[in-house]
XYZ file of C-alpha atoms in Angstrom:
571
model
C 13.272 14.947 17.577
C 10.081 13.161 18.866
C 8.599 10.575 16.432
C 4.597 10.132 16.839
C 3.088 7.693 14.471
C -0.504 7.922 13.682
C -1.570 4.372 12.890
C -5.245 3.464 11.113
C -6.055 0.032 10.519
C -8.858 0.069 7.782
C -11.674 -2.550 7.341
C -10.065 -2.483 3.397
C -7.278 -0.982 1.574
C -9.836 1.230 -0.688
C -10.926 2.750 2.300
C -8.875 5.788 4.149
C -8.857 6.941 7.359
C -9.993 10.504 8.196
C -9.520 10.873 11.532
C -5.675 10.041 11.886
C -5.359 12.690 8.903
C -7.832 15.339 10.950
C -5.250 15.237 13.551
C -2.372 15.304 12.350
C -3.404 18.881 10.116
C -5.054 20.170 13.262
C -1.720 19.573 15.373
C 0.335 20.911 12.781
C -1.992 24.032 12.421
C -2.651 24.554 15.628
C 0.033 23.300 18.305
C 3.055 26.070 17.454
C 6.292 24.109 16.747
C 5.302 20.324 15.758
C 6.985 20.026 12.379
C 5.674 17.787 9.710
C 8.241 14.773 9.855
C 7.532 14.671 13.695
C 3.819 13.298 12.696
C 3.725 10.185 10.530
C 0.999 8.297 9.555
C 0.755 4.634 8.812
C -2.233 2.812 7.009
C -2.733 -0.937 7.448
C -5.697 -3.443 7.165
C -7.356 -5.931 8.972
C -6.041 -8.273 6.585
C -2.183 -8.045 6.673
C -0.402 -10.142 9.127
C -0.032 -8.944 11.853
C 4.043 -9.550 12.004
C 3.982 -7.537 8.775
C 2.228 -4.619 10.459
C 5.005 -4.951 13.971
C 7.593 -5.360 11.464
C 6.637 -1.898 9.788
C 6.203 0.090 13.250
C 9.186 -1.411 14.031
C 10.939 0.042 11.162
C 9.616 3.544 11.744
C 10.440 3.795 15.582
C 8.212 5.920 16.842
C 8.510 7.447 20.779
C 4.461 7.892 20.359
C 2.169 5.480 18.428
C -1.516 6.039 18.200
C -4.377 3.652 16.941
C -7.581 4.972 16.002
C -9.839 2.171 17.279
C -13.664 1.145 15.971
C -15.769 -1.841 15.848
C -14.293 -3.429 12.991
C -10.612 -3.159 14.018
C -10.462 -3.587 18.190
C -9.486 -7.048 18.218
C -6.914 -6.434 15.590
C -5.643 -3.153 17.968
C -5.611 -5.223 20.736
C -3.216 -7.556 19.490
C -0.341 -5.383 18.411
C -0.965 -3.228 21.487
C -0.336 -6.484 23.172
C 2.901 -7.176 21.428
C 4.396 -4.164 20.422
C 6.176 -2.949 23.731
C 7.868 -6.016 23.938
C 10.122 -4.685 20.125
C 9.639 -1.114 21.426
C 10.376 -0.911 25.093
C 9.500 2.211 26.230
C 7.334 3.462 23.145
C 4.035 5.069 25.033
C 1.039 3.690 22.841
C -2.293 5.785 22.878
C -5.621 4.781 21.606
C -8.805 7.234 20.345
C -11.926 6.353 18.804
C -15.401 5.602 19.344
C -14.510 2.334 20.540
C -12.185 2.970 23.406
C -14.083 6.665 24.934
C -17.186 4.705 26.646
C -14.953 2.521 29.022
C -11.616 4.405 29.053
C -11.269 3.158 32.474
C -11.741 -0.075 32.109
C -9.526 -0.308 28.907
C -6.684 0.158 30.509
C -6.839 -1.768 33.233
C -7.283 -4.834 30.291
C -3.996 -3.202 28.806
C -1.341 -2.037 31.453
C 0.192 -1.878 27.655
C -1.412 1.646 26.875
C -0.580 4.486 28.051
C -3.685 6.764 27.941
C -6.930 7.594 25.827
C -8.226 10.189 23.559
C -11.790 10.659 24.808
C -14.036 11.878 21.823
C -13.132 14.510 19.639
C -9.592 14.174 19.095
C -8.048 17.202 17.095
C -7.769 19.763 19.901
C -7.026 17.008 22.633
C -4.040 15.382 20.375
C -2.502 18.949 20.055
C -2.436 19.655 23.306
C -0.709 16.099 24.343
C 1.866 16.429 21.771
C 2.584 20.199 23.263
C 3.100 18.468 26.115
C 5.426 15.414 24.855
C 7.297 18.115 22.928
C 8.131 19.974 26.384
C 9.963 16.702 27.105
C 7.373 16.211 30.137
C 4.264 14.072 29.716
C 3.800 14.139 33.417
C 0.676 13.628 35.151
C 0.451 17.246 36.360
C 0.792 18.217 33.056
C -1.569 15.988 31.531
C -4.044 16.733 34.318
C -4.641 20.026 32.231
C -5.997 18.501 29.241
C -9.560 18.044 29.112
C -10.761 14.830 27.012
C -7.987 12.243 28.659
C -7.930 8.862 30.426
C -4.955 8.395 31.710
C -2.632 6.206 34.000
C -0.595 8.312 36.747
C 2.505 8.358 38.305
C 1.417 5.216 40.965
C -0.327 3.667 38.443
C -3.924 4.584 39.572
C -6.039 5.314 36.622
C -6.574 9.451 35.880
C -9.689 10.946 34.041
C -9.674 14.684 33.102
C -12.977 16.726 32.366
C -14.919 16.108 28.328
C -13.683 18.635 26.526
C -16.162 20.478 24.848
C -17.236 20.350 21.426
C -15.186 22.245 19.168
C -15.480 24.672 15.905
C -15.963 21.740 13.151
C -14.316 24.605 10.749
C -11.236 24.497 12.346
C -10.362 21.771 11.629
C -8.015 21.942 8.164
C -8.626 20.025 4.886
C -6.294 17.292 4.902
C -6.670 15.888 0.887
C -4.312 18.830 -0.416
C -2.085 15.979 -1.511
C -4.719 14.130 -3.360
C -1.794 11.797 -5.222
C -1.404 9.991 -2.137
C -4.948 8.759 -2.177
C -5.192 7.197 -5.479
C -7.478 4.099 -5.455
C -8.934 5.544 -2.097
C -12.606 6.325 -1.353
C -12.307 10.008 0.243
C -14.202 10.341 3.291
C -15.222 14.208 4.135
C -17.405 15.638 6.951
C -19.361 18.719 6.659
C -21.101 18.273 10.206
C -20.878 16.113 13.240
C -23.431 15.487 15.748
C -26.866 14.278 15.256
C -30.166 15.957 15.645
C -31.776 12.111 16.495
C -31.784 9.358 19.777
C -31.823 6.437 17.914
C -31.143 3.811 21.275
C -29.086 1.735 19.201
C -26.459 4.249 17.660
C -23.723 6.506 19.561
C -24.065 9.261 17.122
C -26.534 10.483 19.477
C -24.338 10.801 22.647
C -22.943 14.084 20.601
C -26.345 16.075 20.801
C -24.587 19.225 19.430
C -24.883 19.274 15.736
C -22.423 21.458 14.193
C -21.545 22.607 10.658
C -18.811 23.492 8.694
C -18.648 26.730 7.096
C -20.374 26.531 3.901
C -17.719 28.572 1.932
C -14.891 26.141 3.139
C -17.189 23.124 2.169
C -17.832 24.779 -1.315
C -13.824 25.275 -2.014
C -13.223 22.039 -0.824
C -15.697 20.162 -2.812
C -14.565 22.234 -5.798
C -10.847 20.562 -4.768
C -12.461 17.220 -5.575
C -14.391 17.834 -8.571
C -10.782 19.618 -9.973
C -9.201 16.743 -9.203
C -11.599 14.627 -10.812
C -12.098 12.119 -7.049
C -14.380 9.238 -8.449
C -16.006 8.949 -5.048
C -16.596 11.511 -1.855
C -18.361 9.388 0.830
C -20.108 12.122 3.389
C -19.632 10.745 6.891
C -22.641 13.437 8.236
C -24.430 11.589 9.936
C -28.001 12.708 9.079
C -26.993 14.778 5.795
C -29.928 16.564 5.384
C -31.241 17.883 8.807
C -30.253 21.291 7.950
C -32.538 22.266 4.832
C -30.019 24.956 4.339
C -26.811 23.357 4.261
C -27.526 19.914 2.336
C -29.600 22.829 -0.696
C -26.004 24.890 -0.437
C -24.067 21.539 -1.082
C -26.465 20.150 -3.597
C -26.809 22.830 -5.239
C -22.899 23.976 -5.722
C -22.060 20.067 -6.902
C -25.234 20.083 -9.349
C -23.916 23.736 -10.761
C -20.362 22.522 -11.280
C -20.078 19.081 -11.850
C -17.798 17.817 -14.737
C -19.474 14.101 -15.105
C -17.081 12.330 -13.438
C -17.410 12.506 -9.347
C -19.805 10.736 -7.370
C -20.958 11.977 -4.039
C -22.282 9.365 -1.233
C -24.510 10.694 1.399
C -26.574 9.526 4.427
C -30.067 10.906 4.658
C -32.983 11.037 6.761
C -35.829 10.458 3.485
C -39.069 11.848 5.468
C -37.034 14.985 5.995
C -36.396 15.779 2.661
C -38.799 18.541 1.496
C -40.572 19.233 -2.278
C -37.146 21.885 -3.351
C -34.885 19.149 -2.040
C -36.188 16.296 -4.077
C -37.102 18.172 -6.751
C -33.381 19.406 -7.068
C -32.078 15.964 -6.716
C -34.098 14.732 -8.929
C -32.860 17.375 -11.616
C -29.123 15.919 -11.315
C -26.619 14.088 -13.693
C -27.595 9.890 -13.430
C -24.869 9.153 -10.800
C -23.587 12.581 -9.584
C -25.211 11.827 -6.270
C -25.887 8.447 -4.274
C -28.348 8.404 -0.863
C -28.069 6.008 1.637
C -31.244 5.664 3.754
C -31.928 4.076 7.285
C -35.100 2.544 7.585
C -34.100 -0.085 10.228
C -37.862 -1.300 10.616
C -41.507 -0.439 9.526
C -42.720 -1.924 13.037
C -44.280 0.631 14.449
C -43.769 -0.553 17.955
C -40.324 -0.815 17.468
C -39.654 2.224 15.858
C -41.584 3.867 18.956
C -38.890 1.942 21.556
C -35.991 2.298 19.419
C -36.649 6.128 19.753
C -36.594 6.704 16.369
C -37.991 9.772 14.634
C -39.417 8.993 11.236
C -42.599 8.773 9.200
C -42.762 5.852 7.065
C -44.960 6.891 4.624
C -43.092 10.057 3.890
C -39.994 7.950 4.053
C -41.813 5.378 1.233
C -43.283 8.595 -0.769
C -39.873 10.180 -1.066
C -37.833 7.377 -2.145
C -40.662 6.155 -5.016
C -40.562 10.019 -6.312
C -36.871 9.844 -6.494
C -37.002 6.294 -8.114
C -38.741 7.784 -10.652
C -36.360 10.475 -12.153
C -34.240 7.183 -12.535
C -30.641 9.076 -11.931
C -29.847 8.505 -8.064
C -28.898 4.898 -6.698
C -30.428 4.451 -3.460
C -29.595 2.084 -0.643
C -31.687 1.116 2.097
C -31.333 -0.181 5.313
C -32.683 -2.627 7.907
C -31.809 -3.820 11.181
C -32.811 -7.445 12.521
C -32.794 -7.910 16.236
C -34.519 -5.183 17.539
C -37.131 -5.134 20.334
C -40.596 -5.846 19.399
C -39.894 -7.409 15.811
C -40.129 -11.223 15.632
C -39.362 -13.051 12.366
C -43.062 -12.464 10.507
C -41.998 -8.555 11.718
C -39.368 -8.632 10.032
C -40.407 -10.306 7.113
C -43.004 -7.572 6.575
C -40.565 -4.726 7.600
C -38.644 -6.474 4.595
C -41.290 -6.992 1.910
C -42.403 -3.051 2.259
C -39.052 -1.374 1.693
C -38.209 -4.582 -0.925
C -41.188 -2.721 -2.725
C -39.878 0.821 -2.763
C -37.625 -0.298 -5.290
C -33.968 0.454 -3.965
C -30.660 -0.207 -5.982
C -29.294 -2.344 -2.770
C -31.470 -3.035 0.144
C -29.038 -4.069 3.079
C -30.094 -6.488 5.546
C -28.431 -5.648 9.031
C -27.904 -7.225 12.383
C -28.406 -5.156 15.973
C -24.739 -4.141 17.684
C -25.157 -3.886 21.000
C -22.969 -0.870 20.892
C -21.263 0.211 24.677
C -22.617 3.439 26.143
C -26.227 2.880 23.544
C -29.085 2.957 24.995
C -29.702 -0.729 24.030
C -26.865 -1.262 25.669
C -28.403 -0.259 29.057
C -32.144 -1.783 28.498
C -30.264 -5.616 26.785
C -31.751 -7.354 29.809
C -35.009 -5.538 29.688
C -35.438 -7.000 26.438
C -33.715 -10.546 26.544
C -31.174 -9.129 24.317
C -28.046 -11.833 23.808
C -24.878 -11.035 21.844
C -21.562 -11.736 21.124
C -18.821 -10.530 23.493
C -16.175 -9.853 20.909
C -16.531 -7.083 18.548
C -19.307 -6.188 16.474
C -21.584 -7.026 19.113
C -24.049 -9.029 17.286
C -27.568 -9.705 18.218
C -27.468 -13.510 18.776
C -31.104 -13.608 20.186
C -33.926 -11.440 21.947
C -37.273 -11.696 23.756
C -38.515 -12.102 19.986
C -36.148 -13.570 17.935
C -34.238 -16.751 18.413
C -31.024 -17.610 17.650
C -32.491 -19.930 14.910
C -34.613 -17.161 13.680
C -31.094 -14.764 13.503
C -29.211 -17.918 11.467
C -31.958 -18.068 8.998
C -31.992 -14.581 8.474
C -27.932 -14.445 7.736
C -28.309 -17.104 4.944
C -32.241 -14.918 3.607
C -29.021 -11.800 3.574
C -26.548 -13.613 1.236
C -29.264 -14.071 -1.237
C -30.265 -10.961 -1.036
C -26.595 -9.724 -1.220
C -26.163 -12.356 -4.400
C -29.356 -11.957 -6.254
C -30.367 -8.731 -5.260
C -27.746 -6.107 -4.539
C -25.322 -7.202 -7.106
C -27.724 -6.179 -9.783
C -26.984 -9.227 -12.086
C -30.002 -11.019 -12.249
C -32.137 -8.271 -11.813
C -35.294 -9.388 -14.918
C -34.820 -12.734 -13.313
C -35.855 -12.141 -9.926
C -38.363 -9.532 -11.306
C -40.170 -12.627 -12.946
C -39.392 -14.944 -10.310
C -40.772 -13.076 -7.459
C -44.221 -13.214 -9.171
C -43.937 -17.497 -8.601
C -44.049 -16.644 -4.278
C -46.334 -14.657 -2.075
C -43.840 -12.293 -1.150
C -40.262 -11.229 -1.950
C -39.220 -12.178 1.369
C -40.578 -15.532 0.616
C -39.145 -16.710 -2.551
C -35.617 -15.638 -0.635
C -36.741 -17.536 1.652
C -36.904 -20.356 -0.377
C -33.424 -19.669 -1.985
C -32.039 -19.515 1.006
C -33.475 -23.012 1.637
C -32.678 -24.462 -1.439
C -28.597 -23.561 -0.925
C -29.197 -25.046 2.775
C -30.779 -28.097 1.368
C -28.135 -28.733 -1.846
C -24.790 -27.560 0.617
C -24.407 -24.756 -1.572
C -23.922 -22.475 1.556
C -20.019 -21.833 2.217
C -18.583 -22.443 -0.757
C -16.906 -20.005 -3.622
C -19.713 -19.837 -6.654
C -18.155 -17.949 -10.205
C -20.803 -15.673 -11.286
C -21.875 -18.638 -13.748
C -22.507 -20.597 -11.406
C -24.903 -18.541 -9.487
C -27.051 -18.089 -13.006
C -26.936 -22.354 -12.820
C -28.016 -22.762 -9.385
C -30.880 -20.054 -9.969
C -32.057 -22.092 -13.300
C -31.846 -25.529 -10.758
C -34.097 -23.968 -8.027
C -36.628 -22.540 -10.497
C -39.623 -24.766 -10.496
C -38.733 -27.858 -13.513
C -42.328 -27.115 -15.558
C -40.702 -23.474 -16.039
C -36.820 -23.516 -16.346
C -37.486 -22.953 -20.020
C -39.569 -20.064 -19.829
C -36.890 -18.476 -17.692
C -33.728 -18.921 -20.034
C -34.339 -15.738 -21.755
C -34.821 -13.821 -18.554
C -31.135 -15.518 -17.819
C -29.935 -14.979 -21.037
C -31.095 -11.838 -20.758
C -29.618 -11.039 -17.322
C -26.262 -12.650 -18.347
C -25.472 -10.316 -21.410
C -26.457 -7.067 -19.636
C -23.254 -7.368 -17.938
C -20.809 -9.074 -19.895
C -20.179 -10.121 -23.257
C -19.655 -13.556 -22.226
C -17.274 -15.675 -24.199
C -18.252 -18.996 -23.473
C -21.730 -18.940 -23.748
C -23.028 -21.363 -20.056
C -24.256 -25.080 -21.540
C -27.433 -24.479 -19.907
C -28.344 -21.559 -22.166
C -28.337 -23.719 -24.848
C -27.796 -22.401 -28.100
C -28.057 -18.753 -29.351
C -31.090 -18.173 -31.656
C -28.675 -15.358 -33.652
C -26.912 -17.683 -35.913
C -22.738 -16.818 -36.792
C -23.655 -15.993 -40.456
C -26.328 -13.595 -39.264
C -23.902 -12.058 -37.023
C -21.216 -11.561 -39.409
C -23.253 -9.770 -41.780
C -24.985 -7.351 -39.285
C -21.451 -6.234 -37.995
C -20.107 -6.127 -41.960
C -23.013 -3.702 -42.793
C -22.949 -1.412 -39.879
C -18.921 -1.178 -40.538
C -19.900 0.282 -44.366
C -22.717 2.196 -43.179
C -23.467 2.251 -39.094
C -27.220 2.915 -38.293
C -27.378 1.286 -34.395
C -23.282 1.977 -33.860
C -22.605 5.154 -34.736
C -19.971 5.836 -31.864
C -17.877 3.219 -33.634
C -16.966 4.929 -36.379
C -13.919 3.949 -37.876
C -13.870 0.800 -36.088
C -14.272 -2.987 -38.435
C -16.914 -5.374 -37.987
C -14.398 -7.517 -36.204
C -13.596 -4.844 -33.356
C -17.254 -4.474 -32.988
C -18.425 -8.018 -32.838
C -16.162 -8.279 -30.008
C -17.351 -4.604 -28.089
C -21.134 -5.661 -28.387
C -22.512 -8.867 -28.350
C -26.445 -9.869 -30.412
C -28.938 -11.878 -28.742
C -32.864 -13.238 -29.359
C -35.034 -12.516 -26.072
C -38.565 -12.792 -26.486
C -38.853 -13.231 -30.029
C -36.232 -9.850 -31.076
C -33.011 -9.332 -31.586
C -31.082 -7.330 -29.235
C -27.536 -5.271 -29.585
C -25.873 -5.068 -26.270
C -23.145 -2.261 -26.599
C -20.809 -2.546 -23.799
C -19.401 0.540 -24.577
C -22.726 2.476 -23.542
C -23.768 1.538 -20.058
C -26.301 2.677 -17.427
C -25.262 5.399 -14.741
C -26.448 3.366 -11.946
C -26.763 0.022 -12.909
C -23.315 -0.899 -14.947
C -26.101 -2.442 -17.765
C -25.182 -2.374 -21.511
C -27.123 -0.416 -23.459
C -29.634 -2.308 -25.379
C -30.944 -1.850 -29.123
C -33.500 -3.854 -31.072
C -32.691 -4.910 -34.786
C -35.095 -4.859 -37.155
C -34.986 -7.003 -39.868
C -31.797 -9.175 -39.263
């Protein structure tokens, strides 16, 4: 029997692979006598030794092994492909993926070690090659008739068939049926490929046909993962909602027969989201849905030369409206290194979508992706970056290398004090002390340059410390309730940090709140039956600004992970 091993080497272990899975239904489906134990599939991560990963493929033997290759896992690839024929002699290794179809050619010659490549969409193209391998041949004459390969023939002399054409996205079978074996997983699920857009940085827009599944198989299939109770389905569509029709049919169905537990993640275009659309998301369970918005710049110039289609102010008007229902986390994006935006660029670019208000705004850095646009026009626009995978920007016509390094260190502030949502009535305050956001991160990011704090592993403590050092002396005192504050939201923090000082809520008072809302609850009602003991150590009781708060740990926000927060009278 022929043994083909699927292998996926994921970024994490919480993430899963789709496309290894996509294939190996569609070739089961679709290819006539492949049995199940002929296709395995194997999922590793970047951060496994790489002897531990040989030693496994080892183990399983197979005649065929495949890697699904991307940005974040080439070099990895690369090395087992490297090693592996040396404890599998004769094993034919192919590779697939966005990050091996540009320069199929010219991968191989780097790896007389491979035997071919899956150009593109894979499903159709696998199942054909393992009809082939199954008919004991594999020949070049045979392999000739399969459109989507790059291949090395008989002589040696490197063989490329025609692009197959785009296929039927519906085809394609549902591969979480056995939904056990992705426990701990995020689910990844596509209801479309393609995109409608020619961003010049992206290779989404190489595939100009947009296609959709069929909106009855998307509907049974989401139902499969509310049933199941998934915590997380994270849409891989690349512009969700470019099809008014099919993002209301999906919005609609999970809205209608959600059960409070699922969360869906989606990618979306905001200026193209119309008055029924918002309206409808705004009408939806805190947390049901997440959106994840690419604004990349508000430089006009460069959204112009990037080739980008979208109206800021529409974008800025959307994402403010659906800030205010208060029940979808939204996370925007920015790209540094771009053509046209210099560091002060930027820094505005940064400061406007700061002030739309988003649950996480990501700071990102240009790839200079193969077979992008920016890819072809990097001299054009002094555009410098790093041979090995990602790609980084390292400079441009506008932005220096110095520029990109300050940047990196402004992102892990923002990534600390901003995106984790932990010090989030600090930096509210503390913003109002600079001229801009983008300045006072600025100066954070100066202040951990200055002090060495850069590099190092900080508990979540001492990130609270360092922000109380780099707050202005004449003020550090006015900020410890913001802090304290901050601090509690979170976690009912044992050891209360030296630098809070003491609590203003003293023991005795404590003790006999809790006693009296044991004998007669009037703020903890869901704790019935419970003694003042078991709540004192579920809630926690705190002074900020002159009143006493109950944090309830049991009762937290939707989107932010905050305790819910009652004021005391009379304590």
């Amino acid at each position: 029997m022929m043994k083909v091993l699927l292998a996926a080497v994921n970024a994490k272990y919480i993430h899963s692979n789709l496309a290894v899975y996509s294939l190996r239904a569609y070739a089961l489906r679709h290819s006539g006598e492949t049995r199940p134990e002929e296709i395995g599939i194997a999922e590793y991560t970047i951060n496994q030794p790489i002897d531990e990963i040989m030693m496994d493929i080892y183990d399983r033997r197979p005649d065929i092994l495949c890697f699904s290759c991307y940005l974040w896992n080439i070099s990895y690839v690369e090395g087992l492909v490297r090693e592996i024929p040396k404890i599998l002699p004769g094993v034919k290794i192919w590779l697939g993926g966005p990050e091996v179809s540009y320069d199929a050619g010219e991968t191989l010659q780097k790896y007389p070690q491979v035997t071919g490549i899956i150009r593109g969409e894979g499903e159709e193209t696998f199942a054909e090659l393992m009809a082939v391998y199954r008919g004991q041949s594999g020949g070049a004459h045979e392999l000739l008739k399969i459109k989507g390969l790059t291949f090395r023939d008989g002589d040696g002399s490197i063989v490329e068939t025609k692009p197959r054409p785009v296929m039927d996205l519906s085809r394609v079978p549902f591969v979480y049926e056995h939904i056990e074996d992705f426990q701990n997983r995020i689910i990844y699920y596509e209801s479309s490929r393609g995109c409608p857009f020619s961003c010049s940085y992206c290779l989404s827009s190489v595939d100009k046909c947009l296609r959709f599944r069929d909106i009855s198989l998307v509907e049974r299939e989401l139902q499969f993962f509310i049933d199941h109770e998934v915590p997380q389905v994270k849409f891989v569509d690349r512009t969700f909602n470019c099809r008014h029709d099919h993002a209301m049919a999906v919005w609609s169905y999970i809205k209608e027969h959600d059960r409070g537990i699922t969360n869906f993640h989606f990618e979306v275009a905001a200026d193209l989201l119309n008055d029924e659309e918002t309206d409808l998301i705004c009408s939806m369970r805190p947390g049901l849905i997440q959106l994840e918005i690419g604004v990349q710049s508000a430089n006009e110039r460069t959204i112009s030369e990037i080739q980008r289609t979208m109206k800021l102010a529409q974008v800025k008007e959307r994402v403010l409206r659906i800030k205010e229902s208060g029940n979808v986390h939204q996370h925007l994006d920015l790209i540094a290194g771009l053509p046209y935006e210099d560091y002060h660029s930027f820094a505005r670019s940064f400061d406007l979508v700061y002030g739309m208000g988003p649950e996480q705004l990501q700071l990102g850095f240009l790839k200079v992706l193969k077979g992008s646009l920016m890819y072809e026009r990097a001299e054009e626009y002094g555009l410098l970056y790093q041979e090995r995978p990602p790609y980084e920007v390292l400079s441009t016509k506008w932005l220096t290398y110095g520029d990109i390094r300050r940047l990196k260190q402004i992102e892990e502030m923002v990534e600390v004090y901003y995106n984790s949502g932990q010090f989030c009535n600090t930096i509210e305050q503390l913003e109002q002390e600079f001229p801009s956001p983008f300045a006072m991160y600025e100066a954070l990011a100066s202040y951990y340059r200055e002090n060495g704090l850069f590099g190092a592993q900080h508990s979540r403590i001492a990130r609270y410390e360092i922000l109380h050092r780099f707050i202005p002396a004449k003020k550090r005192e006015e900020y410890l309730e913001w802090l304290t504050l901050d601090l509690y939201l979170r976690d009912n923090v044992k050891n209360r940090p030296s630098f809070l000082g003491e609590g203003k809520v003293t023991k005795e008072e404590a003790a006999a709140f809790y006693r009296e809302e044991a004998r007669n609850p009037r703020y903890l009602k869901e704790y019935e039956g419970y003694d003042s003991r078991q709540m004192r150590k579920m809630t926690h009781l705190e002074c900020i600004h002159g009143q006493t708060a109950l944090f309830d740990y049991r009762q937290r926000d939707a989107l932010t992970g905050n305790a819910r927060i009652c004021i005391i009278e009379n304590i």
